[in-house]
Coordinates of C-alpha atoms in Angstrom, one line a residue:
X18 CA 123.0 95.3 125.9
X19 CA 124.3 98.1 124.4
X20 CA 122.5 99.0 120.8
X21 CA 125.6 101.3 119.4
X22 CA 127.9 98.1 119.8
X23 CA 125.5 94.5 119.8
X24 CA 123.2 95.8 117.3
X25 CA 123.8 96.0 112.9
X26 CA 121.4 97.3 110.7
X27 CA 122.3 96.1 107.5
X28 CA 121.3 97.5 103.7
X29 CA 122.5 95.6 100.5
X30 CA 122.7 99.1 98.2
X31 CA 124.1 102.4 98.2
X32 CA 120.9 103.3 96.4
X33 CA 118.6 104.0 99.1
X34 CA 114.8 103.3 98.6
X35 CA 112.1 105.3 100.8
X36 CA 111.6 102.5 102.5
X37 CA 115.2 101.8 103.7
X38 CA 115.3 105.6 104.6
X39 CA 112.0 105.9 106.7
X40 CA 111.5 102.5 107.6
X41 CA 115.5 101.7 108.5
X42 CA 117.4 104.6 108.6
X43 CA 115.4 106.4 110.9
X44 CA 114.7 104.4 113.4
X45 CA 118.0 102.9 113.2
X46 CA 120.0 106.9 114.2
X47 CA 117.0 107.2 116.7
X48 CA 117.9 103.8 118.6
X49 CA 121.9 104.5 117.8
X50 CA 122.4 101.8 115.8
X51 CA 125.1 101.0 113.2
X52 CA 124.4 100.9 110.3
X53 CA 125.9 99.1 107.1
X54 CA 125.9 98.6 103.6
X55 CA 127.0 95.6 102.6
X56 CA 127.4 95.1 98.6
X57 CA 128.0 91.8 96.7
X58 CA 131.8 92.1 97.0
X59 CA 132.5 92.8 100.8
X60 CA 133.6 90.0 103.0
X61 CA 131.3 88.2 105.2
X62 CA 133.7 86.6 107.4
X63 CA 136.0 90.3 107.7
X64 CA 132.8 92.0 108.1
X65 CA 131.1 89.8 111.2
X66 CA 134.9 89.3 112.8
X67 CA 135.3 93.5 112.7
X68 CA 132.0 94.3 113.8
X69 CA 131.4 91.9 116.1
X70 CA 127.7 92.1 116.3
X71 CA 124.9 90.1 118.6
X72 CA 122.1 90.9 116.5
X73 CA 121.5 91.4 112.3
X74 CA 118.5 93.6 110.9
X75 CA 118.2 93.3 107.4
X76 CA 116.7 95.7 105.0
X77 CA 115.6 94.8 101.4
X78 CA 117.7 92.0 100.3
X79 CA 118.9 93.1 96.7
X80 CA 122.0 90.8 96.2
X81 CA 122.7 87.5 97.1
X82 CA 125.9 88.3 99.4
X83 CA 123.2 89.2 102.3
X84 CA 122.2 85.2 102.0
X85 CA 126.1 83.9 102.7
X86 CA 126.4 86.9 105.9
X87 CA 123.7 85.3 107.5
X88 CA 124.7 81.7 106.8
X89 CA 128.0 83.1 108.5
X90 CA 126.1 85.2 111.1
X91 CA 124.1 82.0 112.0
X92 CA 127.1 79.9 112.7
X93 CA 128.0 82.0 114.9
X94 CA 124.7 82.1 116.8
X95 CA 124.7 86.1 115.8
X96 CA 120.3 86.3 116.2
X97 CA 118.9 87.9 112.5
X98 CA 115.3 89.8 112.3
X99 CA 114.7 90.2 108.5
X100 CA 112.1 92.9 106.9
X101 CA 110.3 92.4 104.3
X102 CA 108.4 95.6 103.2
X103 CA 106.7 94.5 99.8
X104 CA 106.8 90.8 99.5
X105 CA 103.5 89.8 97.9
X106 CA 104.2 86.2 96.3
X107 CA 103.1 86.8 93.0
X108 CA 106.6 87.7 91.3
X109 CA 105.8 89.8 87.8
X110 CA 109.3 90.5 86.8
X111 CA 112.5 88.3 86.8
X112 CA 113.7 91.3 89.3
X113 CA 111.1 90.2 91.8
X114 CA 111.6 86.5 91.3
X115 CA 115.3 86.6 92.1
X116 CA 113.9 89.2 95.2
X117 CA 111.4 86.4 96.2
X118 CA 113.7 83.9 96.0
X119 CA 116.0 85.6 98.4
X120 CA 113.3 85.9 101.2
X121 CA 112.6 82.4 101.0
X122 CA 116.1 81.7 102.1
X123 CA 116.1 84.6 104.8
X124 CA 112.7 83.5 106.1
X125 CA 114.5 80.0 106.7
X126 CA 117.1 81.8 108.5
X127 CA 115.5 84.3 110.4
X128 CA 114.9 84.1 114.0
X129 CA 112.3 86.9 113.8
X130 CA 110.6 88.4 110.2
X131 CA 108.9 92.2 110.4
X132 CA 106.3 93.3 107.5
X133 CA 104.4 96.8 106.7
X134 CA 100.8 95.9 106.7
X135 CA 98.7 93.2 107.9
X136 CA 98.0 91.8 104.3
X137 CA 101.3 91.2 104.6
X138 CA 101.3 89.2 107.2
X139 CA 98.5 87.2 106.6
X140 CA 100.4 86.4 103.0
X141 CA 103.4 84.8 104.8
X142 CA 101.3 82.9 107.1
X143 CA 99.7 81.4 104.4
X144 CA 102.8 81.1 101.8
X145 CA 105.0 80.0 104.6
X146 CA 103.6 79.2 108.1
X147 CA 105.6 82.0 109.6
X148 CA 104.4 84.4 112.2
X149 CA 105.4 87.9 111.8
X150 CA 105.4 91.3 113.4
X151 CA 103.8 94.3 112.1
X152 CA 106.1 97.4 112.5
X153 CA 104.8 100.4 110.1
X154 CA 107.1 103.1 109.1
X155 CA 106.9 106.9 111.1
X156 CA 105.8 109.9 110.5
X157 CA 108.6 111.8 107.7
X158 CA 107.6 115.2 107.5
X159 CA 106.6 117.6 109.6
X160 CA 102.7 118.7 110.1
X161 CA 101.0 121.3 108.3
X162 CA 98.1 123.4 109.6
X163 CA 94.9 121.5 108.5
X164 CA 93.1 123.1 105.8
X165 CA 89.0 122.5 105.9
X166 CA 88.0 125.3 103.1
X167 CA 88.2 123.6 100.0
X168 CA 89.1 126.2 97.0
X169 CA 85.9 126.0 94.2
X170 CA 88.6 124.6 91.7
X171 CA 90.7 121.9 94.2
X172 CA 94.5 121.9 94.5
X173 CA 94.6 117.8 94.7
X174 CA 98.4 116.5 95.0
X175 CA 99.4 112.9 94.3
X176 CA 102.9 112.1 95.4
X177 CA 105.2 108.7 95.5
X178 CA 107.5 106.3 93.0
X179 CA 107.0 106.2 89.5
X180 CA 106.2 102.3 91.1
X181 CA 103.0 103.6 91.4
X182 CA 102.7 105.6 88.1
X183 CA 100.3 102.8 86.5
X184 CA 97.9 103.4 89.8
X185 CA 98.1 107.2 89.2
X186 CA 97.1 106.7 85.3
X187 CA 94.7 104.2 85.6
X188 CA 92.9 106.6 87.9
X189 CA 93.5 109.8 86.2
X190 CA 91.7 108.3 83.1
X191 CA 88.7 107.2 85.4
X192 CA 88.1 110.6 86.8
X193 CA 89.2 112.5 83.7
X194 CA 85.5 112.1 82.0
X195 CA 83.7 113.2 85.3
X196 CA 84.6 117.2 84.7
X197 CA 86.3 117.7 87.6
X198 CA 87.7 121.1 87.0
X199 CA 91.3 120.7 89.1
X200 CA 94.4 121.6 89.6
X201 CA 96.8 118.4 89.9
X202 CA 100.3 118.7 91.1
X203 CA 102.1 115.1 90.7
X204 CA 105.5 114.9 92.9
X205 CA 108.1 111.7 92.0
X206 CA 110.6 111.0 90.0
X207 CA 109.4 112.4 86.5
X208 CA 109.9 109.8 83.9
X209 CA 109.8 109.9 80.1
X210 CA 107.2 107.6 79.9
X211 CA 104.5 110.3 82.3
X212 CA 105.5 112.7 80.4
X213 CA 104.8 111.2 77.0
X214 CA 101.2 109.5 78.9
X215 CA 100.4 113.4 79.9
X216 CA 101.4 114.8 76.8
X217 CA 99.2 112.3 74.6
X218 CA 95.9 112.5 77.1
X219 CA 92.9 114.4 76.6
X220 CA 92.5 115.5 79.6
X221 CA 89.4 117.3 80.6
X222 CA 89.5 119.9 83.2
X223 CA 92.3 119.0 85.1
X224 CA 94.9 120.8 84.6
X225 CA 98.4 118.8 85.8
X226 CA 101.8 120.1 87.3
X227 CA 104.7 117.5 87.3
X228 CA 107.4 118.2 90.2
X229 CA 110.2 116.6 90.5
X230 CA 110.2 114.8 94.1
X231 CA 112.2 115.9 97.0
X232 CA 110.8 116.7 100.4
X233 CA 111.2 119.8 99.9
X234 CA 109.2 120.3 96.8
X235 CA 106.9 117.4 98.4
X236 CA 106.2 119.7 101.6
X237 CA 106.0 123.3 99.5
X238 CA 102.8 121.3 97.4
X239 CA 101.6 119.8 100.4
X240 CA 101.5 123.3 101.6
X241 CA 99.4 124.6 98.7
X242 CA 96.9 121.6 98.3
X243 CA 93.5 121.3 99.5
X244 CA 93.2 117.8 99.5
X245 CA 96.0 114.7 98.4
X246 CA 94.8 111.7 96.5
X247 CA 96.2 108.2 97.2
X248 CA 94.2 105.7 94.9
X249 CA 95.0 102.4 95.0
X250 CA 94.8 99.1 92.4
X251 CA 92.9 95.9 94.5
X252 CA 96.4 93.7 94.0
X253 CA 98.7 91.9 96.9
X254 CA 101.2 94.2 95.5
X255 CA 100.0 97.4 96.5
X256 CA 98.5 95.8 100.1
X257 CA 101.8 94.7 101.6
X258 CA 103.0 97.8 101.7
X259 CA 103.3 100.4 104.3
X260 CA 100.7 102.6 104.7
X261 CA 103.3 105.7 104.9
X262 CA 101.8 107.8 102.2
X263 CA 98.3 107.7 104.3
X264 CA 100.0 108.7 107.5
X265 CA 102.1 111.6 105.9
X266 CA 99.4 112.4 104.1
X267 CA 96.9 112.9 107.0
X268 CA 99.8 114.1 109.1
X269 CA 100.0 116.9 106.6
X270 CA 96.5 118.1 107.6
X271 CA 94.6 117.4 104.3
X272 CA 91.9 115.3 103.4
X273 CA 93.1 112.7 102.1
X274 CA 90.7 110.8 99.5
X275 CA 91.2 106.9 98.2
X276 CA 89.0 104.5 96.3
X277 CA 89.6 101.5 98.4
X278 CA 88.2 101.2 102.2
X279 CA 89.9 98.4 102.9
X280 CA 93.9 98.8 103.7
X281 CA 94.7 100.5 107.0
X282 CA 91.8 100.4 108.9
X283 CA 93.7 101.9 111.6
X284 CA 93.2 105.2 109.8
X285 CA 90.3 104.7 108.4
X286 CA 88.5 107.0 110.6
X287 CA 90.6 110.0 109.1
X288 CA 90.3 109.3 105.2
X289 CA 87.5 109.8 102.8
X290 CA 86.8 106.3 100.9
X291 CA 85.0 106.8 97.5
X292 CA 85.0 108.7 94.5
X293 CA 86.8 111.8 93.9
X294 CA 83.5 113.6 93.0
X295 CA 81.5 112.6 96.4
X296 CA 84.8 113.6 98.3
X297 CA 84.9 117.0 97.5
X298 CA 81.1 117.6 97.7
X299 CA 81.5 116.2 101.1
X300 CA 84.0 118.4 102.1
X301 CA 82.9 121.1 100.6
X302 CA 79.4 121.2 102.1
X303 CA 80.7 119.9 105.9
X304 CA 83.6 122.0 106.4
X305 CA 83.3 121.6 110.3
X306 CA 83.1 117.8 110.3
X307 CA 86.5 118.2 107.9
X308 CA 88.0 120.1 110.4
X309 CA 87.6 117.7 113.0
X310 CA 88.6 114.6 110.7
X311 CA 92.0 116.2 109.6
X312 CA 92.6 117.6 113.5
X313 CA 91.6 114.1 115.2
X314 CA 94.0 112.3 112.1
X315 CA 96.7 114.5 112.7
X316 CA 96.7 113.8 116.8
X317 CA 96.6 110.3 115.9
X318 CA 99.6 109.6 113.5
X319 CA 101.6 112.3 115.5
X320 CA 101.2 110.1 118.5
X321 CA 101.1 106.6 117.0
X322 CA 103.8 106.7 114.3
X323 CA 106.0 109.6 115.2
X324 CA 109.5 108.3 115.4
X325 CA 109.3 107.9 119.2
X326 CA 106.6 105.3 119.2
X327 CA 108.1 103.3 116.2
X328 CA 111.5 103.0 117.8
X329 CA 110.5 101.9 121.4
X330 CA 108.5 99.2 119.1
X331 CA 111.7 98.2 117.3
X332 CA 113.6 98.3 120.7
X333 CA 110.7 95.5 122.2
X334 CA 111.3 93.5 119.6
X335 CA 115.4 93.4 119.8
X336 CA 115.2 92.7 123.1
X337 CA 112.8 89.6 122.6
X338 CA 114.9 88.5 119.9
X339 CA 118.2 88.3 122.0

């Protein structure tokens, strides 16, 4: 079998999402495999006669073209492993529903399905009575020296999709009466609606940067922080998805403190679970026991989800599947 030939990633827009970048695009050069995006007007019968492939990966299905390829692909006994990366069966807009409604049909058609996290997995169990393979996303940017001396007044960084906005200020406005005297540097893609929400807040002692996100700008913060805050909302939404801001984050070197113990327990060894307050008294006052948590982390995500590792993951699986 020869990956660069038998083997078709597949994305259905040019608009590429995080996850189609580190959990598609990445693994997809490192195994050599063609890639393709395939939009609501291409051909499914020119595509699959030109290309000629044995095996289909699909991305995030975002138009309904990606059904009819398959229907073609599985007429011709082409094999198709589908990913779903945030499926959480509770639809909230009609965007999702039509979403929803597409992995219904490719979970029919799928000789294989591959999820993020292992709520996700126990969600299409349930839903569906479909097993499914957990393969998380890799290490994105490069480490960081870990950093155990906490300045007096904390750097915190928060970083991801304005997706996640409503997380971010649901938690700044729990933390915001506590006095934290901070310095908060927020990296994604500014919209007018944070802006407005920041420029309207009281805020009390913390006093908040907004960067617009590249990895560049993501890795110069990271750089400067002394510790990067990932809270999280207890809904299926946020548990099916990958835990790549944890392992970046703790990759990075930095402590890295959430208000939910529960997602990842993988890395839960090398995160602080609690409140914002008790985490920075803790590192403050152990700075030795830091230094260990962030060094251990580190040699853990470096060797479990560096690229190397996911792929030869990905590679099993294509194998089986063919």
């Amino acid at each position: 079998m020869n990956f660069s030939d038998d083997i078709l990633w597949v994305f259905s827009s040019k608009a590429f999402l995080p996850s189609d970048i580190i959990g598609g695009i990445y693994p997809a050069t490192y195994l050599k495999i063609k890639r393709l995006i395939f939009l609501s007007n291409h051909d499914t019968v020119k595509t699959l006669d030109s290309l000629n492939p044995k095996l289909i990966i699909l991305g995030k299905c975002l138009n309904s073209n990606i059904i009819n390829l398959v229907d073609e692909a599985k007429k011709r006994s082409i094999k198709v492993i589908s990913v779903f990366d945030d499926w959480h069966f509770n639809p909230q807009t009609d965007r999702e529903k039509i979403k929803f409604g597409f992995n219904i049909k490719l979970s029919q058609l799928s000789d294989k399905i591959v999820v993020k996290s292992d709520k996700a997995k126990k969600l299409i169990k349930k839903n569906l009575n479909i097993e499914s393979q957990i393969i998380n996303d890799s290490i994105r940017y490069k480490s960081l020296k870990p950093k155990h001396l906490i300045n007096k007044k904390p750097n915190l960084l928060w970083f991801g999709t304005s997706s996640n906005h409503d997380t971010l200020i649901s938690y700044i406005n729990e933390i915001s009466p506590q006095g934290i005297e901070s310095n908060l540097s927020i990296v994604t893609n500014v919209t007018k609606d944070l802006k407005h929400w920041i420029h309207k807040s009281n805020l009390k002692k913390i006093n908040i940067k907004l960067i617009n996100f590249s990895d560049k700008t993501l890795v110069e913060e990271a750089q400067l922080s002394d510790i990067i805050i990932i809270p999280q909302l207890k809904d299926n939404r946020r548990a099916v998805k990958s835990s790549n801001r944890f392992i970046d984050s703790i990759n990075f070197g930095r402590l890295v403190i959430t208000n939910i113990d529960n997602l990842h327990v993988d890395l839960k060894k090398y995160y602080f679970a609690g409140s914002l307050i008790d985490g920075i008294k803790w590192a403050k006052n152990n700075p030795k026991k830091l230094f260990h948590k962030l060094e251990s982390g580190q040699n853990y995500v470096r060797k479990k989800y560096s690229i190397e590792s996911i792929s030869s993951i990905w590679k099993e699986l294509i194998k089986k599947t063919i």
